[in-house]
């Protein structure tokens, strides 16, 4: 089978670290040789002078990278509410979305608006809970908030860990938390029956649930410190 093309958009409330995550993804997949930063005004995806000056993304941009069997077109969308019409136009071309949520702030109002839009356009969504290196962030608490305010099938795939590997394009399956497959099984009755019968669920099973918006995988990390980014990438390649 040849390489599959997929378009993935990154969405977020302003200041959740969306462009920083996009930079980290492009860096870890070998697309960028140097890691840019929004606050240093050298982010690869913020090319407009006004964007660099204000430190926000106004125009939807695209970048391409290879990930396992996929050719990915990555779209960085505006997070600021003033530019939501531009972001909504982008939604119409997406195959998948990565919703970035600030672990320091949790589910803010605009996040719920984005969630409703993703639901309206029926876009399969993976979540990256960012800024988990900040003091006071709590994975379990945030996960409960996601399940309560967004969807009960927001399921943690793996916890934040330092990405020690220097190899690019990491496509090995991430090491999921112990109850991950049990939680995946709970998303659909026939999978639960298989699981209870002792059948081993696969990444293909999980990927189908994601595609049908019955599972919303959650990854925790820090885009600025490039922590948890490899796990997100390997998760995306499987899911």
mmCIF file of C-alpha atoms in Angstrom:
data_model
loop_
_atom_site.group_PDB
_atom_site.id
_atom_site.type_symbol
_atom_site.label_atom_id
_atom_site.label_comp_id
_atom_site.label_asym_id
_atom_site.label_seq_id
_atom_site.Cartn_x
_atom_site.Cartn_y
_atom_site.Cartn_z
ATOM 1 C CA UNK A 1 0.000 0.000 0.000
ATOM 2 C CA UNK A 2 1.277 3.490 -0.866
ATOM 3 C CA UNK A 3 1.622 6.517 1.331
ATOM 4 C CA UNK A 4 -1.679 7.915 2.579
ATOM 5 C CA UNK A 5 -2.303 11.649 2.592
ATOM 6 C CA UNK A 6 -3.965 13.188 5.631
ATOM 7 C CA UNK A 7 -4.721 16.777 6.658
ATOM 8 C CA UNK A 8 -4.451 17.546 10.374
ATOM 9 C CA UNK A 9 -5.359 20.875 11.970
ATOM 10 C CA UNK A 10 -4.108 22.189 15.301
ATOM 11 C CA UNK A 11 -6.745 24.121 17.238
ATOM 12 C CA UNK A 12 -6.655 25.823 20.625
ATOM 13 C CA UNK A 13 -7.742 28.641 22.876
ATOM 14 C CA UNK A 14 -5.289 31.536 22.522
ATOM 15 C CA UNK A 15 -2.061 31.060 24.535
ATOM 16 C CA UNK A 16 -2.534 27.301 24.972
ATOM 17 C CA UNK A 17 0.742 26.737 23.080
ATOM 18 C CA UNK A 18 -0.665 25.640 19.731
ATOM 19 C CA UNK A 19 2.028 27.149 17.502
ATOM 20 C CA UNK A 20 4.717 25.959 19.947
ATOM 21 C CA UNK A 21 3.365 22.415 19.587
ATOM 22 C CA UNK A 22 3.305 22.754 15.783
ATOM 23 C CA UNK A 23 6.965 23.838 15.871
ATOM 24 C CA UNK A 24 7.874 20.899 18.147
ATOM 25 C CA UNK A 25 6.078 18.453 15.806
ATOM 26 C CA UNK A 26 7.927 19.814 12.763
ATOM 27 C CA UNK A 27 11.214 19.693 14.663
ATOM 28 C CA UNK A 28 10.742 16.095 15.911
ATOM 29 C CA UNK A 29 9.766 14.864 12.430
ATOM 30 C CA UNK A 30 12.864 16.444 10.904
ATOM 31 C CA UNK A 31 10.967 19.094 8.935
ATOM 32 C CA UNK A 32 12.620 21.912 10.909
ATOM 33 C CA UNK A 33 16.307 21.843 11.793
ATOM 34 C CA UNK A 34 15.915 24.451 14.500
ATOM 35 C CA UNK A 35 13.151 24.926 17.045
ATOM 36 C CA UNK A 36 11.488 28.347 16.771
ATOM 37 C CA UNK A 37 9.585 30.042 19.574
ATOM 38 C CA UNK A 38 6.578 32.342 19.454
ATOM 39 C CA UNK A 39 7.960 34.543 22.259
ATOM 40 C CA UNK A 40 11.297 34.852 20.421
ATOM 41 C CA UNK A 41 9.345 35.892 17.291
ATOM 42 C CA UNK A 42 11.068 33.221 15.178
ATOM 43 C CA UNK A 43 8.284 30.618 14.912
ATOM 44 C CA UNK A 44 8.329 28.960 11.488
ATOM 45 C CA UNK A 45 4.539 29.113 11.113
ATOM 46 C CA UNK A 46 4.144 32.753 12.211
ATOM 47 C CA UNK A 47 5.392 34.463 9.050
ATOM 48 C CA UNK A 48 3.318 37.625 9.116
ATOM 49 C CA UNK A 49 4.905 40.715 10.742
ATOM 50 C CA UNK A 50 1.739 41.432 12.746
ATOM 51 C CA UNK A 51 1.669 37.830 14.039
ATOM 52 C CA UNK A 52 5.287 38.029 15.172
ATOM 53 C CA UNK A 53 4.706 41.366 16.866
ATOM 54 C CA UNK A 54 1.571 40.228 18.690
ATOM 55 C CA UNK A 55 2.714 36.667 19.365
ATOM 56 C CA UNK A 56 -0.503 35.142 18.024
ATOM 57 C CA UNK A 57 -1.484 33.235 14.868
ATOM 58 C CA UNK A 58 -3.892 35.151 12.621
ATOM 59 C CA UNK A 59 -3.701 33.333 9.274
ATOM 60 C CA UNK A 60 -4.068 29.574 8.864
ATOM 61 C CA UNK A 61 -0.735 28.141 7.657
ATOM 62 C CA UNK A 62 0.372 24.781 6.452
ATOM 63 C CA UNK A 63 3.455 22.627 6.686
ATOM 64 C CA UNK A 64 4.113 19.070 5.493
ATOM 65 C CA UNK A 65 5.874 16.152 7.158
ATOM 66 C CA UNK A 66 6.092 12.364 6.901
ATOM 67 C CA UNK A 67 4.812 10.187 9.741
ATOM 68 C CA UNK A 68 4.992 6.422 9.322
ATOM 69 C CA UNK A 69 2.706 5.494 6.401
ATOM 70 C CA UNK A 70 1.308 9.026 6.143
ATOM 71 C CA UNK A 71 2.099 12.239 4.315
ATOM 72 C CA UNK A 72 0.701 14.807 6.726
ATOM 73 C CA UNK A 73 -0.341 18.344 5.858
ATOM 74 C CA UNK A 74 -0.384 20.241 9.160
ATOM 75 C CA UNK A 75 -2.566 23.345 9.418
ATOM 76 C CA UNK A 76 -1.904 25.811 12.239
ATOM 77 C CA UNK A 77 -5.148 27.730 12.846
ATOM 78 C CA UNK A 78 -5.818 31.011 14.703
ATOM 79 C CA UNK A 79 -6.673 30.524 18.381
ATOM 80 C CA UNK A 80 -7.696 34.112 19.053
ATOM 81 C CA UNK A 81 -11.487 34.533 19.077
ATOM 82 C CA UNK A 82 -11.200 37.633 16.804
ATOM 83 C CA UNK A 83 -10.030 35.381 13.964
ATOM 84 C CA UNK A 84 -12.424 32.456 14.426
ATOM 85 C CA UNK A 85 -13.975 32.817 10.932
ATOM 86 C CA UNK A 86 -10.554 32.030 9.422
ATOM 87 C CA UNK A 87 -10.269 29.015 11.747
ATOM 88 C CA UNK A 88 -13.764 27.753 10.877
ATOM 89 C CA UNK A 89 -12.957 27.847 7.132
ATOM 90 C CA UNK A 90 -9.967 25.613 7.849
ATOM 91 C CA UNK A 91 -12.154 23.032 9.630
ATOM 92 C CA UNK A 92 -13.917 22.166 6.396
ATOM 93 C CA UNK A 93 -10.771 20.601 4.881
ATOM 94 C CA UNK A 94 -9.542 18.616 7.907
ATOM 95 C CA UNK A 95 -9.342 14.831 8.186
ATOM 96 C CA UNK A 96 -8.323 15.035 11.862
ATOM 97 C CA UNK A 97 -7.801 17.701 14.518
ATOM 98 C CA UNK A 98 -5.397 18.041 17.427
ATOM 99 C CA UNK A 99 -7.035 20.174 20.112
ATOM 100 C CA UNK A 100 -4.438 21.773 22.368
ATOM 101 C CA UNK A 101 -5.558 22.575 25.912
ATOM 102 C CA UNK A 102 -3.473 24.429 28.472
ATOM 103 C CA UNK A 103 -2.961 22.195 31.507
ATOM 104 C CA UNK A 104 -2.493 25.376 33.549
ATOM 105 C CA UNK A 105 -5.914 26.771 32.542
ATOM 106 C CA UNK A 106 -8.044 23.716 31.808
ATOM 107 C CA UNK A 107 -11.197 23.836 29.680
ATOM 108 C CA UNK A 108 -11.824 27.524 28.987
ATOM 109 C CA UNK A 109 -14.909 28.956 27.253
ATOM 110 C CA UNK A 110 -13.376 29.103 23.777
ATOM 111 C CA UNK A 111 -12.290 25.447 24.086
ATOM 112 C CA UNK A 112 -15.956 24.470 24.438
ATOM 113 C CA UNK A 113 -16.786 26.571 21.351
ATOM 114 C CA UNK A 114 -14.053 24.771 19.376
ATOM 115 C CA UNK A 115 -15.374 21.427 20.630
ATOM 116 C CA UNK A 116 -18.869 22.255 19.352
ATOM 117 C CA UNK A 117 -17.427 23.224 15.947
ATOM 118 C CA UNK A 118 -15.433 19.971 15.761
ATOM 119 C CA UNK A 119 -18.636 18.108 16.574
ATOM 120 C CA UNK A 120 -20.613 20.068 13.959
ATOM 121 C CA UNK A 121 -18.097 19.187 11.237
ATOM 122 C CA UNK A 122 -17.701 15.634 12.655
ATOM 123 C CA UNK A 123 -13.896 15.845 12.764
ATOM 124 C CA UNK A 124 -12.049 13.030 14.597
ATOM 125 C CA UNK A 125 -10.113 14.700 17.413
ATOM 126 C CA UNK A 126 -7.006 13.932 19.471
ATOM 127 C CA UNK A 127 -6.217 16.098 22.510
ATOM 128 C CA UNK A 128 -2.818 17.354 23.647
ATOM 129 C CA UNK A 129 -2.879 18.784 27.162
ATOM 130 C CA UNK A 130 0.035 21.193 27.146
ATOM 131 C CA UNK A 131 2.066 23.093 29.778
ATOM 132 C CA UNK A 132 2.064 20.083 32.133
ATOM 133 C CA UNK A 133 5.528 21.197 33.303
ATOM 134 C CA UNK A 134 3.894 24.114 35.126
ATOM 135 C CA UNK A 135 3.431 23.870 38.869
ATOM 136 C CA UNK A 136 0.015 22.824 40.117
ATOM 137 C CA UNK A 137 -1.067 20.926 36.985
ATOM 138 C CA UNK A 138 -2.782 17.625 37.749
ATOM 139 C CA UNK A 139 -3.360 14.981 35.051
ATOM 140 C CA UNK A 140 -6.165 13.153 36.871
ATOM 141 C CA UNK A 141 -8.030 16.368 37.671
ATOM 142 C CA UNK A 142 -7.708 17.657 34.101
ATOM 143 C CA UNK A 143 -8.869 14.339 32.643
ATOM 144 C CA UNK A 144 -12.004 14.441 34.797
ATOM 145 C CA UNK A 145 -12.669 17.990 33.610
ATOM 146 C CA UNK A 146 -12.298 16.916 29.963
ATOM 147 C CA UNK A 147 -14.653 13.987 30.483
ATOM 148 C CA UNK A 148 -17.218 16.156 32.252
ATOM 149 C CA UNK A 149 -17.118 19.252 29.992
ATOM 150 C CA UNK A 150 -16.226 17.769 26.589
ATOM 151 C CA UNK A 151 -16.897 14.026 26.304
ATOM 152 C CA UNK A 152 -16.837 11.034 28.655
ATOM 153 C CA UNK A 153 -14.704 9.170 26.111
ATOM 154 C CA UNK A 154 -11.731 11.519 26.483
ATOM 155 C CA UNK A 155 -9.240 8.803 27.432
ATOM 156 C CA UNK A 156 -5.650 9.176 28.573
ATOM 157 C CA UNK A 157 -3.214 7.304 26.344
ATOM 158 C CA UNK A 158 0.002 8.055 28.209
ATOM 159 C CA UNK A 159 1.343 10.406 30.861
ATOM 160 C CA UNK A 160 3.925 13.103 30.250
ATOM 161 C CA UNK A 161 7.471 11.827 30.031
ATOM 162 C CA UNK A 162 10.678 13.279 28.678
ATOM 163 C CA UNK A 163 11.301 12.321 25.062
ATOM 164 C CA UNK A 164 14.828 10.997 25.353
ATOM 165 C CA UNK A 165 15.197 9.579 21.856
ATOM 166 C CA UNK A 166 17.070 11.573 19.221
ATOM 167 C CA UNK A 167 15.770 9.499 16.324
ATOM 168 C CA UNK A 168 13.329 11.270 14.037
ATOM 169 C CA UNK A 169 9.883 10.117 12.912
ATOM 170 C CA UNK A 170 9.124 7.949 15.968
ATOM 171 C CA UNK A 171 6.309 5.622 14.935
ATOM 172 C CA UNK A 172 6.444 2.899 17.549
ATOM 173 C CA UNK A 173 3.161 2.647 19.433
ATOM 174 C CA UNK A 174 3.195 4.786 22.597
ATOM 175 C CA UNK A 175 3.271 2.914 25.907
ATOM 176 C CA UNK A 176 -0.298 3.343 27.134
ATOM 177 C CA UNK A 177 -1.368 3.703 30.768
ATOM 178 C CA UNK A 178 -2.480 0.393 32.373
ATOM 179 C CA UNK A 179 -6.236 0.951 32.002
ATOM 180 C CA UNK A 180 -6.083 2.336 28.442
ATOM 181 C CA UNK A 181 -7.374 -0.769 26.628
ATOM 182 C CA UNK A 182 -10.111 -1.306 29.211
ATOM 183 C CA UNK A 183 -11.259 2.286 28.640
ATOM 184 C CA UNK A 184 -11.112 1.795 24.859
ATOM 185 C CA UNK A 185 -13.317 -1.286 25.238
ATOM 186 C CA UNK A 186 -15.873 0.777 27.174
ATOM 187 C CA UNK A 187 -16.402 3.020 24.113
ATOM 188 C CA UNK A 188 -18.316 0.374 22.141
ATOM 189 C CA UNK A 189 -20.389 -2.610 23.171
ATOM 190 C CA UNK A 190 -18.950 -5.199 20.781
ATOM 191 C CA UNK A 191 -15.402 -4.231 21.785
ATOM 192 C CA UNK A 192 -16.326 -4.580 25.455
ATOM 193 C CA UNK A 193 -17.663 -8.081 24.793
ATOM 194 C CA UNK A 194 -14.437 -9.015 22.986
ATOM 195 C CA UNK A 195 -12.343 -7.532 25.798
ATOM 196 C CA UNK A 196 -14.300 -9.387 28.497
ATOM 197 C CA UNK A 197 -13.897 -12.608 26.481
ATOM 198 C CA UNK A 198 -10.125 -12.149 26.745
ATOM 199 C CA UNK A 199 -9.577 -10.872 23.207
ATOM 200 C CA UNK A 200 -6.678 -8.443 22.729
ATOM 201 C CA UNK A 201 -7.774 -5.107 21.317
ATOM 202 C CA UNK A 202 -5.556 -3.478 18.701
ATOM 203 C CA UNK A 203 -4.515 0.012 17.610
ATOM 204 C CA UNK A 204 -6.705 -0.576 14.542
ATOM 205 C CA UNK A 205 -9.714 -0.998 16.857
ATOM 206 C CA UNK A 206 -8.824 2.248 18.606
ATOM 207 C CA UNK A 207 -8.213 4.058 15.293
ATOM 208 C CA UNK A 208 -11.685 3.109 14.052
ATOM 209 C CA UNK A 209 -13.236 4.500 17.241
ATOM 210 C CA UNK A 210 -11.302 7.747 16.768
ATOM 211 C CA UNK A 211 -12.502 8.015 13.176
ATOM 212 C CA UNK A 212 -16.115 7.509 14.307
ATOM 213 C CA UNK A 213 -15.666 10.101 17.112
ATOM 214 C CA UNK A 214 -16.356 7.480 19.782
ATOM 215 C CA UNK A 215 -12.868 7.871 21.306
ATOM 216 C CA UNK A 216 -10.897 11.051 21.979
ATOM 217 C CA UNK A 217 -7.302 10.073 22.914
ATOM 218 C CA UNK A 218 -5.561 12.426 25.369
ATOM 219 C CA UNK A 219 -1.802 13.015 25.497
ATOM 220 C CA UNK A 220 -0.125 15.076 28.220
ATOM 221 C CA UNK A 221 3.099 17.027 27.791
ATOM 222 C CA UNK A 222 4.982 20.286 27.398
ATOM 223 C CA UNK A 223 5.448 21.543 23.833
ATOM 224 C CA UNK A 224 8.011 24.134 24.952
ATOM 225 C CA UNK A 225 10.198 21.414 26.502
ATOM 226 C CA UNK A 226 9.352 18.940 23.700
ATOM 227 C CA UNK A 227 8.003 16.526 26.335
ATOM 228 C CA UNK A 228 5.268 14.109 25.313
ATOM 229 C CA UNK A 229 5.552 15.212 21.665
ATOM 230 C CA UNK A 230 7.044 11.907 20.481
ATOM 231 C CA UNK A 231 4.246 10.031 22.253
ATOM 232 C CA UNK A 232 1.681 12.246 20.504
ATOM 233 C CA UNK A 233 3.354 11.651 17.114
ATOM 234 C CA UNK A 234 3.561 7.898 17.547
ATOM 235 C CA UNK A 235 -0.039 7.906 18.783
ATOM 236 C CA UNK A 236 -1.137 9.861 15.703
ATOM 237 C CA UNK A 237 0.635 7.406 13.423
ATOM 238 C CA UNK A 238 -1.313 4.519 15.015
ATOM 239 C CA UNK A 239 -4.641 6.260 15.514
#
